CSV table of C-alpha atoms and ligand atoms in Angstrom, one decimal:
chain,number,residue,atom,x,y,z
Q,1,UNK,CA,52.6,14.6,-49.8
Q,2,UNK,CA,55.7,15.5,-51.7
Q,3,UNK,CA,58.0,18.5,-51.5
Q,4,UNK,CA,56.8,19.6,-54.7
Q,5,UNK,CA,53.9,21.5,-53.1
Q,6,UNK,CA,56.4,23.6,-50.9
Q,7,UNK,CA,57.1,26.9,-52.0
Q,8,UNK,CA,60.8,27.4,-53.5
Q,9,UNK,CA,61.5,30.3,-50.8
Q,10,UNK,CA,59.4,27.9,-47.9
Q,11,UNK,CA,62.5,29.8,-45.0
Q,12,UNK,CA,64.7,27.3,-43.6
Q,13,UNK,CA,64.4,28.2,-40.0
Q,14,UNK,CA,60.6,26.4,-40.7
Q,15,UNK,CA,61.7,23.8,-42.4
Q,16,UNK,CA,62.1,21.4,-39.2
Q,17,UNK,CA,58.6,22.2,-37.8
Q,18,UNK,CA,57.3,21.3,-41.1
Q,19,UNK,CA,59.3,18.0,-41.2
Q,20,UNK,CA,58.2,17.3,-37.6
Q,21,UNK,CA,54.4,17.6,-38.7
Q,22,UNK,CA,54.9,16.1,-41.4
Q,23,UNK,CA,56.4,13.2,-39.3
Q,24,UNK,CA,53.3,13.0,-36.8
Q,25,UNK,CA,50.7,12.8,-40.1
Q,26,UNK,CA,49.7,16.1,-40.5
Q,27,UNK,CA,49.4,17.1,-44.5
Q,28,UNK,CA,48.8,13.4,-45.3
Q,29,UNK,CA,45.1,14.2,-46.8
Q,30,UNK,CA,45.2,17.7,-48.2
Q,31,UNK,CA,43.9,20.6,-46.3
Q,32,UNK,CA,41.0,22.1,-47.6
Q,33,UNK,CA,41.0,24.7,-45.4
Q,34,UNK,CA,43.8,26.8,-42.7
Q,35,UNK,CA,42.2,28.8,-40.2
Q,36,UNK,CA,44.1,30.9,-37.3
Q,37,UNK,CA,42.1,31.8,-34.2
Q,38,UNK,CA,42.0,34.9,-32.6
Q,39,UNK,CA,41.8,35.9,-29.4
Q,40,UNK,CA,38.5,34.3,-27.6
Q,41,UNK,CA,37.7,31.9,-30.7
Q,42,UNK,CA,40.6,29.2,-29.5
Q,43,UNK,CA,37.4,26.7,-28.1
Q,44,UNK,CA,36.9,26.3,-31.9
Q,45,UNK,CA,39.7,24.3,-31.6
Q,46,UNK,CA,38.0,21.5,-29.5
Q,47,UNK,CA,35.5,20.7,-32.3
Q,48,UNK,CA,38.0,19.4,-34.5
Q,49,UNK,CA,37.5,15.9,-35.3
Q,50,UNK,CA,39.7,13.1,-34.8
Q,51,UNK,CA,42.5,15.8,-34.3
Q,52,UNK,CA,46.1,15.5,-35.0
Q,53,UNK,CA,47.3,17.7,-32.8
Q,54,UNK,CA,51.1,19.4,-31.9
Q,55,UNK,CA,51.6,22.1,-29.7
Q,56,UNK,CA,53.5,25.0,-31.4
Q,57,UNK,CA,56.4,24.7,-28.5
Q,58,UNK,CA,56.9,21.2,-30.0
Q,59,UNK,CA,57.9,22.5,-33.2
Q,60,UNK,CA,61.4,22.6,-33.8
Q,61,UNK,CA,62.6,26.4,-35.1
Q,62,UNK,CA,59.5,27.5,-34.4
Q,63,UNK,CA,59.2,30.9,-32.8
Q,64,UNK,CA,58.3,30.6,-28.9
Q,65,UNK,CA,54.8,31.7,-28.3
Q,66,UNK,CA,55.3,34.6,-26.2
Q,67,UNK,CA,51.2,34.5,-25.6
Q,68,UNK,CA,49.5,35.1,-22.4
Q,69,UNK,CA,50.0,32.8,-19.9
Q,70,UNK,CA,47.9,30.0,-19.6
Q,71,UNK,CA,46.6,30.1,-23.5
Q,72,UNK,CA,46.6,27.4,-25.6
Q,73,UNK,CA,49.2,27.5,-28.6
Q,74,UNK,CA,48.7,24.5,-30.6
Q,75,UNK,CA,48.2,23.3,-34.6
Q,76,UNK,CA,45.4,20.8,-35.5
Q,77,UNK,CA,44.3,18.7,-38.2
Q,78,UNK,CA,40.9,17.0,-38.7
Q,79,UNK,CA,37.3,17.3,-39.5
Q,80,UNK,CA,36.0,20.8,-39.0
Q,81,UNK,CA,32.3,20.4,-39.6
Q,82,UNK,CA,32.6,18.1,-42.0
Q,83,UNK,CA,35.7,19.8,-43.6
Q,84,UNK,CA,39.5,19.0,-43.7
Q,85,UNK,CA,40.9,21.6,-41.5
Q,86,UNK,CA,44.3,22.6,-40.0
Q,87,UNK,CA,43.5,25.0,-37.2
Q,88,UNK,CA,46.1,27.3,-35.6
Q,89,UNK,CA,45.4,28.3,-32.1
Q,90,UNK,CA,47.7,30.8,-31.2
Q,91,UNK,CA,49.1,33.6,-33.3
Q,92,UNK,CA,52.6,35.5,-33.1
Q,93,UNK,CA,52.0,39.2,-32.8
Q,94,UNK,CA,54.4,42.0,-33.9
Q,95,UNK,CA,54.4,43.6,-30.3
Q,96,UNK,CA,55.7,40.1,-29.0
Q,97,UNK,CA,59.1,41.2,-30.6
Q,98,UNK,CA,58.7,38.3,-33.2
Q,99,UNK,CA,61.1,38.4,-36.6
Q,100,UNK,CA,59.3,39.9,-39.1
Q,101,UNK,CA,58.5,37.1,-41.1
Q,102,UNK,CA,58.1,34.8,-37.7
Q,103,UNK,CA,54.8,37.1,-37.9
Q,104,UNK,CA,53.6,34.2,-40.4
Q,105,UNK,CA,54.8,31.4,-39.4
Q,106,UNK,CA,51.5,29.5,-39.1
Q,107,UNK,CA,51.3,30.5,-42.7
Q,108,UNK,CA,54.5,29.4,-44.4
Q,109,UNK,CA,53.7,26.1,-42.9
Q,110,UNK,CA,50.0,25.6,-43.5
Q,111,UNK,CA,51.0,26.5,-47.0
Q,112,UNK,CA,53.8,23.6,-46.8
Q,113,UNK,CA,51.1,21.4,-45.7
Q,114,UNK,CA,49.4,22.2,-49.0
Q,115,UNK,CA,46.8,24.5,-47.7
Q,116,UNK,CA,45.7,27.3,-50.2
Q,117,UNK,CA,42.9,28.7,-48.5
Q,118,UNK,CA,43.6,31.0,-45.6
Q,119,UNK,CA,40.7,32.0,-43.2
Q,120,UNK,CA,41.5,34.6,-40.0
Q,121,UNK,CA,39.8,35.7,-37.6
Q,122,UNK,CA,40.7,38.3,-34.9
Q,123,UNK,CA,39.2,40.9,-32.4
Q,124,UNK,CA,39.3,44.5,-33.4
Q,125,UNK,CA,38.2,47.5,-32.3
Q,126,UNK,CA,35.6,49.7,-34.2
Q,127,UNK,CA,36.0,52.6,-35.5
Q,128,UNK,CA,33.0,53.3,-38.1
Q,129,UNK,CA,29.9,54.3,-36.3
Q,130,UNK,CA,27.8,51.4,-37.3
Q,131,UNK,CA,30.4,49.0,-35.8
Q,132,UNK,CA,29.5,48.8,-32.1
Q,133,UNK,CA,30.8,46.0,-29.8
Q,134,UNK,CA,29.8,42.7,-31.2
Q,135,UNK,CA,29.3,43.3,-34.5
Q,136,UNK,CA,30.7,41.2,-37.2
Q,137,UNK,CA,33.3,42.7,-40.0
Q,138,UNK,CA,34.5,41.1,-43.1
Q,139,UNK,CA,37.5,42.1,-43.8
Q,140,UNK,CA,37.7,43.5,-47.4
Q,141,UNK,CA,40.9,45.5,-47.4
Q,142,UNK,CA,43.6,46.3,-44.9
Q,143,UNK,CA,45.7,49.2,-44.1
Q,144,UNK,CA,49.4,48.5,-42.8
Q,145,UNK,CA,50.5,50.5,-40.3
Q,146,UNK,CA,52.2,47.8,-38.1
Q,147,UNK,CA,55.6,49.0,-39.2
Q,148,UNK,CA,56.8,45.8,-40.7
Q,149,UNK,CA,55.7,43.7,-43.4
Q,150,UNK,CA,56.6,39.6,-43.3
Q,151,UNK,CA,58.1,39.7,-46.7
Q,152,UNK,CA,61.3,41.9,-45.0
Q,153,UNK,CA,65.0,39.9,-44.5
Q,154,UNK,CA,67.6,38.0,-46.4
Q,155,UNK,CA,65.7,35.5,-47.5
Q,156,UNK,CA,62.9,36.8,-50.2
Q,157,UNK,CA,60.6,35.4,-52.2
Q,158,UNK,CA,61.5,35.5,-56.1
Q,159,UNK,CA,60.6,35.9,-59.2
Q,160,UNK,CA,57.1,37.6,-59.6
Q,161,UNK,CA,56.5,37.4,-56.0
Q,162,UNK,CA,59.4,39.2,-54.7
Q,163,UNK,CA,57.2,42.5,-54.9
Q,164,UNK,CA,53.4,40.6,-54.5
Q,165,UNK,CA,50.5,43.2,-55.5
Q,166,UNK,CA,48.0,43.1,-52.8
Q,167,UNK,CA,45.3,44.5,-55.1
Q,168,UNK,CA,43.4,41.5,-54.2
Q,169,UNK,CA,44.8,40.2,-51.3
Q,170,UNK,CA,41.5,39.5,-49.7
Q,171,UNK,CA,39.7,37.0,-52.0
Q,172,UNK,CA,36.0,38.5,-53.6
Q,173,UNK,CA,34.7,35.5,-54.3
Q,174,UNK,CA,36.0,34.1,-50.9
Q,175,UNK,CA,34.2,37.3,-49.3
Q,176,UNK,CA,31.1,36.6,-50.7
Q,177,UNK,CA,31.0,33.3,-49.5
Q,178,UNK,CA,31.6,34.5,-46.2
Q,179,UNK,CA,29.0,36.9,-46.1
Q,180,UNK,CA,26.3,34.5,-47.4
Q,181,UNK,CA,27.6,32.1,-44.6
Q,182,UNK,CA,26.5,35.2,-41.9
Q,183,UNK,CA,23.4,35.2,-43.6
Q,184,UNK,CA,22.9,31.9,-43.4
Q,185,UNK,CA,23.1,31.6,-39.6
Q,186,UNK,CA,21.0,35.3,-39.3
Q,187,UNK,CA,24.6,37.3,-38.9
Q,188,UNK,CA,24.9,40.4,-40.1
Q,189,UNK,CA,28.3,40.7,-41.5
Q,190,UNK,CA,29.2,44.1,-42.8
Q,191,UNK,CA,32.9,44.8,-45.2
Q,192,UNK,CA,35.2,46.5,-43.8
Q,193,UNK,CA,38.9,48.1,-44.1
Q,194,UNK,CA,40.9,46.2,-41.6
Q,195,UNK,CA,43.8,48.8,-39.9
Q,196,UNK,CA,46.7,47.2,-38.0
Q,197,UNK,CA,49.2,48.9,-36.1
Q,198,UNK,CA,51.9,47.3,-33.8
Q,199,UNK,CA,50.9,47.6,-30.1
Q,200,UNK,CA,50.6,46.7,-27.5
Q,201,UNK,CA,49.4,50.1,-26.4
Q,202,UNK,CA,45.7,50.8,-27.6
Q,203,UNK,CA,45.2,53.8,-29.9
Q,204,UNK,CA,44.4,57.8,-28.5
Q,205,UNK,CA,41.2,59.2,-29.5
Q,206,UNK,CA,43.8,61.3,-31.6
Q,207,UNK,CA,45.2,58.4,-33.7
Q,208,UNK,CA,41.6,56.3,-34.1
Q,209,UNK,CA,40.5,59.9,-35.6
Q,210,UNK,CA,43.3,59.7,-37.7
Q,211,UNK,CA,42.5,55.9,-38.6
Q,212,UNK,CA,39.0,56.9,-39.4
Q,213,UNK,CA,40.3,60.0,-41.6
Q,214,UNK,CA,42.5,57.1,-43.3
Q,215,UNK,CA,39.7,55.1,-44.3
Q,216,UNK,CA,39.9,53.1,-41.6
Q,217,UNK,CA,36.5,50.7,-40.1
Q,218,UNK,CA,38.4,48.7,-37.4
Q,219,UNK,CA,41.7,48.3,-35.8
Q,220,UNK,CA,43.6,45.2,-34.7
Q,221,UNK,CA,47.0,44.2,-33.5
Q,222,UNK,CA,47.4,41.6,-35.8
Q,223,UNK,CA,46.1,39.5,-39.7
Q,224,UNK,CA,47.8,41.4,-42.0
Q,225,UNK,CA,51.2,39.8,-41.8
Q,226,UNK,CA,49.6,36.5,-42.4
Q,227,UNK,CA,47.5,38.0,-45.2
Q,228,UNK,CA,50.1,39.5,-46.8
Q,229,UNK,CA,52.0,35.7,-46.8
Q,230,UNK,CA,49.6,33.9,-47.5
Q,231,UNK,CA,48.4,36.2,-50.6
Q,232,UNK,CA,51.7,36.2,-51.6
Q,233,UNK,CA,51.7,32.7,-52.1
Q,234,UNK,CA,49.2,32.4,-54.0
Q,235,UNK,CA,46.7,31.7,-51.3
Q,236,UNK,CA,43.0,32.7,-51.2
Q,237,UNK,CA,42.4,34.8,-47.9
Q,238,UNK,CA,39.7,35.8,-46.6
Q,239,UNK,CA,39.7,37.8,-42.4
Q,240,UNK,CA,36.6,38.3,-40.0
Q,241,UNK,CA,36.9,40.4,-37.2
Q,242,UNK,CA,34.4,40.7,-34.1
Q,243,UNK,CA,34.6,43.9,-32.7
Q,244,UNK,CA,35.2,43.7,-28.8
Q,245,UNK,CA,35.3,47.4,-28.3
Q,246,UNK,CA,34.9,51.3,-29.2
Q,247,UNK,CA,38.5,52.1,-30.7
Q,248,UNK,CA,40.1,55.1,-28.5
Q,249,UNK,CA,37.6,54.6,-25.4
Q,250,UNK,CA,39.2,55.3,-22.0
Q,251,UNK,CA,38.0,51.8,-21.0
Q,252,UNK,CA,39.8,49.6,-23.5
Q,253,UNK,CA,41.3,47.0,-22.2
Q,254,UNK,CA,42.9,43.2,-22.8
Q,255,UNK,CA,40.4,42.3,-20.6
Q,256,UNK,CA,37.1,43.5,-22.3
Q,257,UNK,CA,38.6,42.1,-25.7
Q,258,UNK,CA,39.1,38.6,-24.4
Q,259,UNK,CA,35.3,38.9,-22.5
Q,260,UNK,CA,33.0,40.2,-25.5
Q,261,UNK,CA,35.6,37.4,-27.9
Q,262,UNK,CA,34.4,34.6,-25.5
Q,263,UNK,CA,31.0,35.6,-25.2
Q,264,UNK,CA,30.9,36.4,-28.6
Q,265,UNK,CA,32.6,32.6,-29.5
Q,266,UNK,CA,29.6,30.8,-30.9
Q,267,UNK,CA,28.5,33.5,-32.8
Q,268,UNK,CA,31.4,33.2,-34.9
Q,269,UNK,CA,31.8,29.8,-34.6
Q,270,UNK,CA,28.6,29.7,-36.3
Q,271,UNK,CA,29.5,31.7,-39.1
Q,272,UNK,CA,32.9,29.9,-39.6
Q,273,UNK,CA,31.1,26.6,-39.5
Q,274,UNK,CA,28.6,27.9,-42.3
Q,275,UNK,CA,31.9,29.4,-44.2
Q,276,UNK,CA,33.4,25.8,-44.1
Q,277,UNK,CA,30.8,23.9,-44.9
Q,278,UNK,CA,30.5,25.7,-48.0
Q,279,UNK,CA,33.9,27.2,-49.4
Q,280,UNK,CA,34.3,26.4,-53.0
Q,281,UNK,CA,37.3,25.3,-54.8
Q,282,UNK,CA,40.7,27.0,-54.1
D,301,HPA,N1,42.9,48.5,-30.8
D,301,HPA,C1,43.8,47.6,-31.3
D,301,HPA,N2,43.6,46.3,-31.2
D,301,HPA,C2,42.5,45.8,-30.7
D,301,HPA,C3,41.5,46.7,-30.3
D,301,HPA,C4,41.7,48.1,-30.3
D,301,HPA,O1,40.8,48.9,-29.9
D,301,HPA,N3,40.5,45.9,-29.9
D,301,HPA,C5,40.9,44.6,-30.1
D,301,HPA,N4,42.1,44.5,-30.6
């Protein structure tokens, strides 16, 4: 792989991780495919083929993962079900404190490895009636409310992209593929608007009212930074969410999120495996 697939504004500060991957093999056959893991999904990771693998704490200039203790932060590149996969397990969430644009840093550099399909996955909570605990949501728009957007700093894209639209920043055709993979495995995926706001506190019944009243389905802590890079460059996106919980119940908690994500795992494994095996050209 040359440099001439990296994007002129590719930030400097990621330009050593990238070299070091680059170094260990990763990139060498193209990527059909990056997919970041949410919270609960990370076992995905152990079906990977034939891995490459590179813990993000490896990665020189790399932000440190400020995730829970005891998870798993680590890139991969193999055989996902058949396809050529680089699998991020481990995001950087706004709440951690991160940089702005450290938000997406498993996005500037999938997209250096020449990815150009972006798949995420996360656990929200619901906040549209038919959205109970469990159900699956495909993402078809997002609302930003995090506060910051990935794009801010010095260093900004150019040309055309220094003020991306993100009319289409979820990919249709992407989306449809996604919701014919649910089918395909008996899912029921329903489209949905996608809020984020910054954490780590969950919402009041006051604010998930005010989500709702803002056209809001679900509500997460994290996605749309790496949506909004990745469309940005020019990357198809597409975002599935499991909701874990009732938005705004007394009872939310970090806890419940992470239990109905792991026992909801090979439900969306299943779909994500249907997604791959069948995702059309970039
Ligand atoms: N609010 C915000 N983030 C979340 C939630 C929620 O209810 N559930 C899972 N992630």
């Amino acid at each position: 792989m040359t440099d001439a697939t990296q994007h002129p504004a590719f930030p400097q500060d990621f330009v050593p991780a990238l070299a070091h991957l680059k170094r260990r093999g990763f990139g060498e056959t193209l990527p059909a495919v990056a997919l970041i893991l949410g919270s609960g999904f990370g076992d995905v990771e152990q079906e990977v083929v034939g891995p490459l693998r590179c813990p993000y704490s490896d990665l020189p200039g790399f932000p440190r993962p400020a995730g829970t203790a005891g998870h798993v932060c680590r890139v991969s590149q193999g055989a996902l079900w058949g396809t050529n996969a680089l699998v991020f397990r481990g995001r950087y969430h706004a709440y951690e404190g991160h940089a702005p644009r450290d938000l997406a840093a498993c996005v500037w550099v999938a997209h250096g490895l020449g990815a150009r399909t972006l798949v995420v996955t996360n656990a929200a909570g619901g906040i549209r009636q038919d959205l109970p605990p469990g159900s699956l949501m495909a993402i078809r728009d997002h609302i930003n409310l995090m506060g910051v957007n990935p794009l801010v700093g010095p260093q900004r894209l150019a040309g055309a992209s220094a003020f991306p639209p993100m009319g289409a920043a979820y990919d249709a055709g992407l989306r449809g593929r996604l919701l014919e993979a649910g089918r395909g495995v008996g899912e029921r995926l329903l489209p949905g608007v996608y809020a984020a706001v910054l954490g780590p506190s969950f919402e009041t019944p006051a604010e998930v009212e005010m989500l709702r009243r803002l056209g809001a389905d679900a509500v997460g802590m994290s996605t749309i930074p790496e949506v909004i890079t990745g469309s940005a460059l020019g990357m198809r996106a597409c975002g599935l969410s499991l909701i874990t919980n009732r938005a705004g119940s007394a009872q939310d908690s970090h806890q419940q999120v992470l239990q109905v994500g792991t026992e909801n795992a090979d439900r969306v494994a299943g779909v994500l495996k249907a997604l791959l095996q069948n995702l059309g050209p970039a």
